[in-house]
PDB file of C-alpha atoms in Angstrom:
ATOM      1  CA  MET A   1       2.625  34.317   7.570  1.00 65.00           C
ATOM      2  CA  ARG A   2       2.665  35.303   3.819  1.00 77.00           C
ATOM      3  CA  HIS A   3      -1.215  36.540   2.936  1.00 89.00           C
ATOM      4  CA  TYR A   4      -2.643  34.258  -0.006  1.00 96.00           C
ATOM      5  CA  GLY A   5      -4.693  36.578  -2.127  1.00 97.00           C
ATOM      6  CA  SER A   6      -5.810  33.700  -5.078  1.00 98.00           C
ATOM      7  CA  PHE A   7      -5.160  29.814  -4.144  1.00 98.00           C
ATOM      8  CA  VAL A   8      -5.261  27.092  -7.111  1.00 98.00           C
ATOM      9  CA  ALA A   9      -6.003  23.834  -6.371  1.00 98.00           C
ATOM     10  CA  LEU A  10      -4.774  20.632  -8.497  1.00 98.00           C
ATOM     11  CA  GLY A  11      -5.174  16.983  -8.551  1.00 98.00           C
ATOM     12  CA  ASP A  12      -7.632  14.109  -8.421  1.00 97.00           C
ATOM     13  CA  SER A  13     -10.447  13.002  -6.150  1.00 96.00           C
ATOM     14  CA  PHE A  14      -8.931  14.118  -3.070  1.00 97.00           C
ATOM     15  CA  THR A  15      -8.665  17.429  -3.972  1.00 98.00           C
ATOM     16  CA  GLU A  16     -12.009  17.846  -5.652  1.00 97.00           C
ATOM     17  CA  GLY A  17     -13.581  16.803  -2.594  1.00 97.00           C
ATOM     18  CA  LEU A  18     -14.954  12.913  -2.632  1.00 96.00           C
ATOM     19  CA  ASN A  19     -16.797  12.458  -0.254  1.00 94.00           C
ATOM     20  CA  ASP A  20     -17.508  15.290   1.509  1.00 96.00           C
ATOM     21  CA  PRO A  21     -20.711  16.673   0.870  1.00 93.00           C
ATOM     22  CA  GLY A  22     -20.951  20.378  -0.913  1.00 90.00           C
ATOM     23  CA  SER A  23     -23.324  22.713  -2.211  1.00 80.00           C
ATOM     24  CA  ASN A  24     -25.285  22.491  -5.969  1.00 80.00           C
ATOM     25  CA  GLY A  25     -24.190  19.031  -6.514  1.00 80.00           C
ATOM     26  CA  HIS A  26     -20.620  19.196  -5.910  1.00 86.00           C
ATOM     27  CA  PHE A  27     -18.368  18.050  -2.953  1.00 94.00           C
ATOM     28  CA  ARG A  28     -16.906  20.334  -0.707  1.00 96.00           C
ATOM     29  CA  GLY A  29     -13.403  18.937   1.054  1.00 97.00           C
ATOM     30  CA  TRP A  30     -10.402  20.211   2.091  1.00 98.00           C
ATOM     31  CA  ALA A  31      -9.956  22.478  -0.704  1.00 98.00           C
ATOM     32  CA  ASP A  32     -12.807  24.516  -0.324  1.00 97.00           C
ATOM     33  CA  ARG A  33     -12.701  24.587   3.422  1.00 96.00           C
ATOM     34  CA  VAL A  34      -8.963  25.810   3.211  1.00 97.00           C
ATOM     35  CA  ALA A  35     -10.256  28.797   0.480  1.00 97.00           C
ATOM     36  CA  GLU A  36     -13.330  29.447   2.966  1.00 95.00           C
ATOM     37  CA  ARG A  37     -10.836  30.227   5.789  1.00 95.00           C
ATOM     38  CA  LEU A  38      -8.620  32.458   3.906  1.00 96.00           C
ATOM     39  CA  ALA A  39     -11.338  34.434   2.327  1.00 96.00           C
ATOM     40  CA  LEU A  40     -12.179  35.800   5.711  1.00 93.00           C
ATOM     41  CA  ASP A  41      -8.741  37.579   5.704  1.00 92.00           C
ATOM     42  CA  ASP A  42      -8.803  39.114   2.413  1.00 92.00           C
ATOM     43  CA  SER A  43     -13.040  40.250   0.498  1.00 91.00           C
ATOM     44  CA  SER A  44     -11.038  40.096  -2.682  1.00 95.00           C
ATOM     45  CA  PHE A  45      -9.316  36.265  -2.585  1.00 97.00           C
ATOM     46  CA  ARG A  46      -9.594  34.269  -5.474  1.00 98.00           C
ATOM     47  CA  TYR A  47      -9.853  30.643  -5.810  1.00 98.00           C
ATOM     48  CA  ALA A  48      -9.905  27.846  -8.572  1.00 98.00           C
ATOM     49  CA  ASN A  49     -10.212  23.799  -7.976  1.00 98.00           C
ATOM     50  CA  LEU A  50      -8.711  22.146 -11.479  1.00 98.00           C
ATOM     51  CA  ALA A  51      -9.229  18.863  -9.427  1.00 98.00           C
ATOM     52  CA  VAL A  52     -10.882  15.868 -10.875  1.00 97.00           C
ATOM     53  CA  ARG A  53     -11.432  12.425  -9.682  1.00 94.00           C
ATOM     54  CA  GLY A  54      -9.704   9.436 -11.300  1.00 92.00           C
ATOM     55  CA  ARG A  55      -6.954  11.742 -12.900  1.00 94.00           C
ATOM     56  CA  LEU A  56      -3.527   9.950 -13.226  1.00 94.00           C
ATOM     57  CA  LEU A  57      -0.277  12.200 -12.406  1.00 98.00           C
ATOM     58  CA  ASP A  58       0.274  12.629 -16.813  1.00 97.00           C
ATOM     59  CA  GLN A  59      -3.208  14.015 -16.976  1.00 97.00           C
ATOM     60  CA  ILE A  60      -2.795  16.267 -14.161  1.00 98.00           C
ATOM     61  CA  VAL A  61       0.879  17.499 -15.184  1.00 98.00           C
ATOM     62  CA  ALA A  62      -0.335  18.075 -18.358  1.00 98.00           C
ATOM     63  CA  ASP A  63      -3.602  19.706 -18.204  1.00 98.00           C
ATOM     64  CA  GLN A  64      -3.809  21.185 -14.541  1.00 98.00           C
ATOM     65  CA  VAL A  65      -0.756  22.899 -14.273  1.00 98.00           C
ATOM     66  CA  PRO A  66      -0.117  24.639 -17.327  1.00 98.00           C
ATOM     67  CA  GLN A  67      -3.564  25.938 -16.865  1.00 98.00           C
ATOM     68  CA  ALA A  68      -2.344  27.052 -13.007  1.00 98.00           C
ATOM     69  CA  VAL A  69       0.862  28.525 -14.339  1.00 98.00           C
ATOM     70  CA  GLU A  70      -1.385  31.028 -16.581  1.00 98.00           C
ATOM     71  CA  MET A  71      -3.528  31.684 -13.247  1.00 98.00           C
ATOM     72  CA  SER A  72      -0.442  32.812 -11.530  1.00 97.00           C
ATOM     73  CA  PRO A  73      -2.245  32.774  -8.028  1.00 98.00           C
ATOM     74  CA  ASP A  74      -0.008  33.182  -4.954  1.00 97.00           C
ATOM     75  CA  LEU A  75      -0.849  29.567  -3.555  1.00 98.00           C
ATOM     76  CA  VAL A  76      -1.085  26.272  -5.290  1.00 98.00           C
ATOM     77  CA  SER A  77      -1.664  23.200  -4.125  1.00 98.00           C
ATOM     78  CA  LEU A  78      -0.540  19.666  -5.913  1.00 98.00           C
ATOM     79  CA  CYS A  79      -1.750  16.117  -5.062  1.00 98.00           C
ATOM     80  CA  ALA A  80      -0.827  13.709  -7.637  1.00 98.00           C
ATOM     81  CA  GLY A  81       0.309  10.254  -8.255  1.00 97.00           C
ATOM     82  CA  GLY A  82      -2.350   7.957  -5.965  1.00 93.00           C
ATOM     83  CA  ASN A  83      -4.230   6.904  -8.580  1.00 91.00           C
ATOM     84  CA  ASP A  84      -0.776   5.981 -10.439  1.00 93.00           C
ATOM     85  CA  LEU A  85       0.437   3.836  -7.673  1.00 92.00           C
ATOM     86  CA  LEU A  86      -2.504   1.861  -7.274  1.00 85.00           C
ATOM     87  CA  ARG A  87      -1.755   0.434 -10.970  1.00 86.00           C
ATOM     88  CA  PRO A  88       0.600  -2.249 -11.667  1.00 84.00           C
ATOM     89  CA  GLY A  89       3.828  -1.572 -13.099  1.00 89.00           C
ATOM     90  CA  SER A  90       4.263   1.998 -11.933  1.00 93.00           C
ATOM     91  CA  ASP A  91       7.595   3.380 -10.835  1.00 97.00           C
ATOM     92  CA  PRO A  92       7.440   5.899  -8.279  1.00 98.00           C
ATOM     93  CA  ASP A  93      10.802   6.987  -9.361  1.00 98.00           C
ATOM     94  CA  VAL A  94       9.795   8.036 -12.470  1.00 98.00           C
ATOM     95  CA  MET A  95       6.746   9.465 -11.308  1.00 98.00           C
ATOM     96  CA  ALA A  96       8.619  11.465  -8.840  1.00 98.00           C
ATOM     97  CA  LYS A  97      10.838  13.101 -12.089  1.00 98.00           C
ATOM     98  CA  LYS A  98       7.388  13.904 -13.367  1.00 98.00           C
ATOM     99  CA  LEU A  99       6.048  16.044 -10.429  1.00 98.00           C
ATOM    100  CA  SER A 100       9.584  17.450  -9.517  1.00 98.00           C
ATOM    101  CA  GLY A 101       9.160  19.367 -13.476  1.00 98.00           C
ATOM    102  CA  ALA A 102       5.400  20.188 -12.393  1.00 98.00           C
ATOM    103  CA  VAL A 103       6.665  22.182  -9.188  1.00 98.00           C
ATOM    104  CA  ARG A 104       9.604  23.816 -10.920  1.00 98.00           C
ATOM    105  CA  ALA A 105       7.214  24.927 -13.432  1.00 98.00           C
ATOM    106  CA  LEU A 106       4.868  26.262 -10.650  1.00 98.00           C
ATOM    107  CA  ARG A 107       7.581  27.833  -8.293  1.00 98.00           C
ATOM    108  CA  ALA A 108       8.737  29.839 -11.454  1.00 98.00           C
ATOM    109  CA  THR A 109       5.477  31.882 -10.818  1.00 97.00           C
ATOM    110  CA  GLY A 110       6.433  33.104  -7.532  1.00 97.00           C
ATOM    111  CA  ALA A 111       3.762  30.913  -6.240  1.00 97.00           C
ATOM    112  CA  ASP A 112       4.151  29.157  -3.095  1.00 98.00           C
ATOM    113  CA  VAL A 113       3.011  25.531  -3.443  1.00 98.00           C
ATOM    114  CA  LEU A 114       1.576  22.907  -1.253  1.00 98.00           C
ATOM    115  CA  LEU A 115       2.353  19.305  -2.084  1.00 98.00           C
ATOM    116  CA  PHE A 116       0.965  16.389   0.044  1.00 98.00           C
ATOM    117  CA  THR A 117       2.502  12.866   0.862  1.00 98.00           C
ATOM    118  CA  GLY A 118      -0.520  10.304   1.399  1.00 96.00           C
ATOM    119  CA  VAL A 119      -1.732   8.272   4.331  1.00 95.00           C
ATOM    120  CA  ASP A 120      -0.078   5.190   5.354  1.00 93.00           C
ATOM    121  CA  PRO A 121      -1.924   2.039   3.940  1.00 90.00           C
ATOM    122  CA  ARG A 122      -0.843  -0.542   6.296  1.00 88.00           C
ATOM    123  CA  ASP A 123      -4.304  -0.764   7.579  1.00 81.00           C
ATOM    124  CA  THR A 124      -6.064  -0.897   3.981  1.00 78.00           C
ATOM    125  CA  PRO A 125      -6.435  -4.547   3.160  1.00 69.00           C
ATOM    126  CA  LEU A 126      -4.693  -5.371   0.235  1.00 69.00           C
ATOM    127  CA  MET A 127      -3.432  -1.978  -0.480  1.00 79.00           C
ATOM    128  CA  ARG A 128      -1.136  -2.769   2.358  1.00 85.00           C
ATOM    129  CA  ARG A 129       0.989  -4.829  -0.059  1.00 89.00           C
ATOM    130  CA  LEU A 130       2.049  -2.230  -1.742  1.00 90.00           C
ATOM    131  CA  ARG A 131       3.398   0.172   0.745  1.00 94.00           C
ATOM    132  CA  GLY A 132       6.825   0.078  -0.268  1.00 95.00           C
ATOM    133  CA  ARG A 133       5.766   1.927  -3.451  1.00 96.00           C
ATOM    134  CA  PHE A 134       3.738   4.400  -1.830  1.00 96.00           C
ATOM    135  CA  ALA A 135       6.909   5.058   0.600  1.00 97.00           C
ATOM    136  CA  ILE A 136       9.057   5.643  -1.772  1.00 98.00           C
ATOM    137  CA  TYR A 137       6.743   8.197  -4.043  1.00 98.00           C
ATOM    138  CA  TYR A 138       6.491  10.229  -0.561  1.00 98.00           C
ATOM    139  CA  LEU A 139       9.770   9.888  -0.023  1.00 98.00           C
ATOM    140  CA  HIS A 140      10.748  11.624  -3.129  1.00 98.00           C
ATOM    141  CA  ILE A 141       8.094  13.954  -2.586  1.00 98.00           C
ATOM    142  CA  ARG A 142       9.956  15.058   0.658  1.00 98.00           C
ATOM    143  CA  SER A 143      12.728  15.864  -1.467  1.00 98.00           C
ATOM    144  CA  ILE A 144      11.248  17.757  -4.147  1.00 98.00           C
ATOM    145  CA  ALA A 145       9.505  20.195  -1.113  1.00 98.00           C
ATOM    146  CA  ASP A 146      13.317  20.885   0.373  1.00 98.00           C
ATOM    147  CA  LEU A 147      14.502  21.183  -3.028  1.00 98.00           C
ATOM    148  CA  TYR A 148      12.201  23.809  -4.529  1.00 98.00           C
ATOM    149  CA  GLY A 149      11.053  25.232  -0.945  1.00 98.00           C
ATOM    150  CA  CYS A 150       7.399  24.186  -0.840  1.00 98.00           C
ATOM    151  CA  ARG A 151       5.233  23.652   2.077  1.00 98.00           C
ATOM    152  CA  LEU A 152       5.066  19.951   2.540  1.00 98.00           C
ATOM    153  CA  VAL A 153       1.741  18.405   4.414  1.00 98.00           C
ATOM    154  CA  ASP A 154       2.495  14.671   5.909  1.00 97.00           C
ATOM    155  CA  GLN A 155      -0.720  12.973   6.057  1.00 97.00           C
ATOM    156  CA  TRP A 156       1.538   9.713   6.779  1.00 96.00           C
ATOM    157  CA  SER A 157       1.976  11.494  10.578  1.00 94.00           C
ATOM    158  CA  MET A 158      -1.433  12.133  10.938  1.00 92.00           C
ATOM    159  CA  GLN A 159      -2.198   9.782  13.165  1.00 88.00           C
ATOM    160  CA  GLY A 160      -6.155  10.701  13.396  1.00 89.00           C
ATOM    161  CA  LEU A 161      -6.553   9.693   9.642  1.00 92.00           C
ATOM    162  CA  ARG A 162      -5.880   5.913  10.813  1.00 88.00           C
ATOM    163  CA  ASP A 163      -9.206   5.743  12.097  1.00 89.00           C
ATOM    164  CA  TRP A 164     -11.764   4.533   9.483  1.00 87.00           C
ATOM    165  CA  ARG A 165     -14.370   7.243  11.068  1.00 91.00           C
ATOM    166  CA  ALA A 166     -12.335   9.540   9.343  1.00 94.00           C
ATOM    167  CA  TRP A 167     -13.104   7.694   5.761  1.00 92.00           C
ATOM    168  CA  SER A 168     -16.191   6.844   4.124  1.00 92.00           C
ATOM    169  CA  PRO A 169     -17.148   3.253   2.756  1.00 89.00           C
ATOM    170  CA  ASP A 170     -15.154   3.085   0.102  1.00 86.00           C
ATOM    171  CA  ARG A 171     -11.891   2.906   2.161  1.00 84.00           C
ATOM    172  CA  LEU A 172     -10.409   5.060  -0.678  1.00 86.00           C
ATOM    173  CA  HIS A 173     -12.112   8.833   0.100  1.00 93.00           C
ATOM    174  CA  MET A 174     -12.379  10.992   3.169  1.00 96.00           C
ATOM    175  CA  ASN A 175     -15.732  11.567   4.846  1.00 95.00           C
ATOM    176  CA  ALA A 176     -16.381  15.069   6.048  1.00 94.00           C
ATOM    177  CA  ASP A 177     -14.108  14.453   8.994  1.00 94.00           C
ATOM    178  CA  GLY A 178     -11.019  13.275   7.257  1.00 96.00           C
ATOM    179  CA  HIS A 179     -11.480  16.618   4.871  1.00 96.00           C
ATOM    180  CA  ARG A 180     -12.088  18.615   8.065  1.00 94.00           C
ATOM    181  CA  LEU A 181      -8.632  17.245   9.892  1.00 94.00           C
ATOM    182  CA  VAL A 182      -6.316  17.630   6.618  1.00 96.00           C
ATOM    183  CA  ALA A 183      -8.033  21.245   5.877  1.00 96.00           C
ATOM    184  CA  ALA A 184      -6.869  22.397   9.664  1.00 94.00           C
ATOM    185  CA  ARG A 185      -3.625  20.533   8.928  1.00 94.00           C
ATOM    186  CA  VAL A 186      -3.082  22.737   5.982  1.00 96.00           C
ATOM    187  CA  LEU A 187      -3.799  25.409   7.351  1.00 95.00           C
ATOM    188  CA  ASP A 188      -1.254  24.894  10.175  1.00 93.00           C
ATOM    189  CA  VAL A 189       1.373  24.465   7.500  1.00 95.00           C
ATOM    190  CA  LEU A 190       0.500  27.576   5.669  1.00 96.00           C
ATOM    191  CA  GLY A 191       0.884  29.969   9.355  1.00 93.00           C
ATOM    192  CA  VAL A 192      -2.784  30.611   8.822  1.00 93.00           C
ATOM    193  CA  PRO A 193      -4.610  30.484  12.575  1.00 88.00           C
ATOM    194  CA  PHE A 194      -7.128  27.302  12.610  1.00 84.00           C
ATOM    195  CA  ASP A 195      -8.715  24.721  15.219  1.00 73.00           C
ATOM    196  CA  GLU A 196      -6.671  22.373  16.578  1.00 70.00           C
ATOM    197  CA  TRP A 197      -5.806  19.867  13.914  1.00 66.00           C
ATOM    198  CA  HIS A 198      -4.834  16.819  16.140  1.00 69.00           C
ATOM    199  CA  LYS A 199      -7.932  14.180  16.434  1.00 72.00           C
ATOM    200  CA  VAL A 200      -8.180  11.554  19.202  1.00 75.00           C
ATOM    201  CA  TRP A 201     -10.893   9.235  18.560  1.00 78.00           C
ATOM    202  CA  PRO A 202     -13.016   7.585  21.147  1.00 78.00           C
ATOM    203  CA  GLU A 203     -11.972   4.246  22.021  1.00 79.00           C
ATOM    204  CA  ARG A 204     -13.788   1.998  19.843  1.00 72.00           C
ATOM    205  CA  VAL A 205     -13.567  -1.875  20.051  1.00 71.00           C
ATOM    206  CA  VAL A 206     -14.253  -4.563  16.849  1.00 72.00           C
ATOM    207  CA  ASP A 207     -14.914  -7.986  16.602  1.00 81.00           C
ATOM    208  CA  PRO A 208     -11.934 -10.133  14.539  1.00 81.00           C
ATOM    209  CA  ARG A 209     -15.287 -11.330  13.021  1.00 84.00           C
ATOM    210  CA  ALA A 210     -16.954  -8.467  12.549  1.00 80.00           C
ATOM    211  CA  ARG A 211     -14.108  -6.614  10.545  1.00 76.00           C
ATOM    212  CA  ARG A 212     -13.971  -9.608   8.407  1.00 80.00           C
ATOM    213  CA  ARG A 213     -17.178  -9.530   7.463  1.00 83.00           C
ATOM    214  CA  GLU A 214     -16.597  -5.553   6.836  1.00 79.00           C
ATOM    215  CA  ASP A 215     -13.262  -6.383   4.617  1.00 78.00           C
ATOM    216  CA  ALA A 216     -15.631  -8.814   2.532  1.00 81.00           C
ATOM    217  CA  GLN A 217     -18.109  -6.326   1.712  1.00 83.00           C
ATOM    218  CA  TRP A 218     -15.631  -4.096   1.003  1.00 77.00           C
ATOM    219  CA  ILE A 219     -13.868  -6.512  -1.755  1.00 78.00           C
ATOM    220  CA  ARG A 220     -17.304  -6.868  -3.241  1.00 82.00           C
ATOM    221  CA  GLU A 221     -18.935  -3.729  -3.283  1.00 84.00           C
ATOM    222  CA  TYR A 222     -15.726  -1.384  -3.845  1.00 77.00           C
ATOM    223  CA  LEU A 223     -12.667  -3.289  -4.688  1.00 74.00           C
ATOM    224  CA  VAL A 224     -14.270  -5.441  -7.346  1.00 77.00           C
ATOM    225  CA  PRO A 225     -15.848  -2.668  -9.217  1.00 80.00           C
ATOM    226  CA  TRP A 226     -12.922  -0.491  -9.280  1.00 72.00           C
ATOM    227  CA  VAL A 227     -10.603  -3.360 -10.741  1.00 70.00           C
ATOM    228  CA  SER A 228     -13.691  -3.913 -13.401  1.00 76.00           C
ATOM    229  CA  ARG A 229     -13.238  -0.503 -14.816  1.00 74.00           C
ATOM    230  CA  ARG A 230      -9.373  -0.526 -14.328  1.00 66.00           C
ATOM    231  CA  VAL A 231      -9.966  -3.287 -16.733  1.00 65.00           C
ATOM    232  CA  ARG A 232     -12.355  -1.708 -19.218  1.00 71.00           C
ATOM    233  CA  GLY A 233     -10.243   1.604 -19.232  1.00 69.00           C
ATOM    234  CA  VAL A 234     -12.700   3.461 -17.506  1.00 69.00           C
ATOM    235  CA  SER A 235     -12.233   6.114 -15.269  1.00 72.00           C
ATOM    236  CA  SER A 236     -14.416   7.784 -12.510  1.00 73.00           C
ATOM    237  CA  GLY A 237     -13.595  11.174 -13.995  1.00 69.00           C
ATOM    238  CA  ASP A 238     -14.592  10.515 -17.363  1.00 72.00           C
ATOM    239  CA  GLY A 239     -16.802  13.406 -18.456  1.00 78.00           C
ATOM    240  CA  VAL A 240     -16.646  15.493 -15.198  1.00 87.00           C
ATOM    241  CA  SER A 241     -15.122  18.729 -15.513  1.00 93.00           C
ATOM    242  CA  PRO A 242     -13.880  20.908 -12.559  1.00 96.00           C
ATOM    243  CA  LYS A 243     -16.237  22.357 -10.049  1.00 95.00           C
ATOM    244  CA  ARG A 244     -14.249  25.925  -9.959  1.00 96.00           C
ATOM    245  CA  PRO A 245     -12.547  26.414 -13.446  1.00 97.00           C
ATOM    246  CA  GLU A 246     -11.950  29.610 -13.509  1.00 97.00           C
ATOM    247  CA  LEU A 247      -9.704  31.553 -10.857  1.00 97.00           C
ATOM    248  CA  SER A 248     -12.514  34.008  -9.082  1.00 97.00           C
ATOM    249  CA  HIS A 249     -13.691  35.205  -5.879  1.00 96.00           C
ATOM    250  CA  TRP A 250     -14.847  32.890  -3.252  1.00 93.00           C
ATOM    251  CA  THR A 251     -18.298  32.038  -2.955  1.00 81.00           C
ATOM    252  CA  VAL A 252     -19.979  29.399  -1.401  1.00 71.00           C
TER     253      VAL A 252
END
């Protein structure tokens, strides 16, 4: 196990921590949970989280990656591209080339880099139609991780995340249980002792009619507003700043 004295987290809402309630009006999320555990091994541990909800791959590469390079931490996490894949015309091959360049720059600093595949979208209404696009991009991420010697968190294989009880009502962001599962898996990948990350949910039988009602409600309350924002060119991250913009000593 490598000792990590500093950690910088890059990305979008997933890494910012939506919807895992934290303190001071901020979300907690898997990255804060990982930082909290790493800080137990080093009283001088430092942490920054530059992730902002709604950010696209180009924005993360242009804005967040150079800041992380300048900070020169021991560990960098990079999860980007999910918002792009939901947009019409996105090309996972082109996206992978941009991600590869960012990873190369981060690895050149000597940092360990943590990459992520996403969760299999086959259980999500409408998004399942984009499953092939997601799968191609995540295969690229696996190749990039192999090429540059990165740590990989494969969420696609995490069966515990396929249960809706790990997600908030918008079905796009994990709840506290989901973020806890990801944090434990990250620590497992890093070789840091932590609680078992596998999750077996109690059996639950859902009436198909109730599921259809839930799907219809989700479309009205979450999908339609999301599409409306995209049409208007509005992002959920407009006006939002990173919650931990500086590499500083860990505090809750």
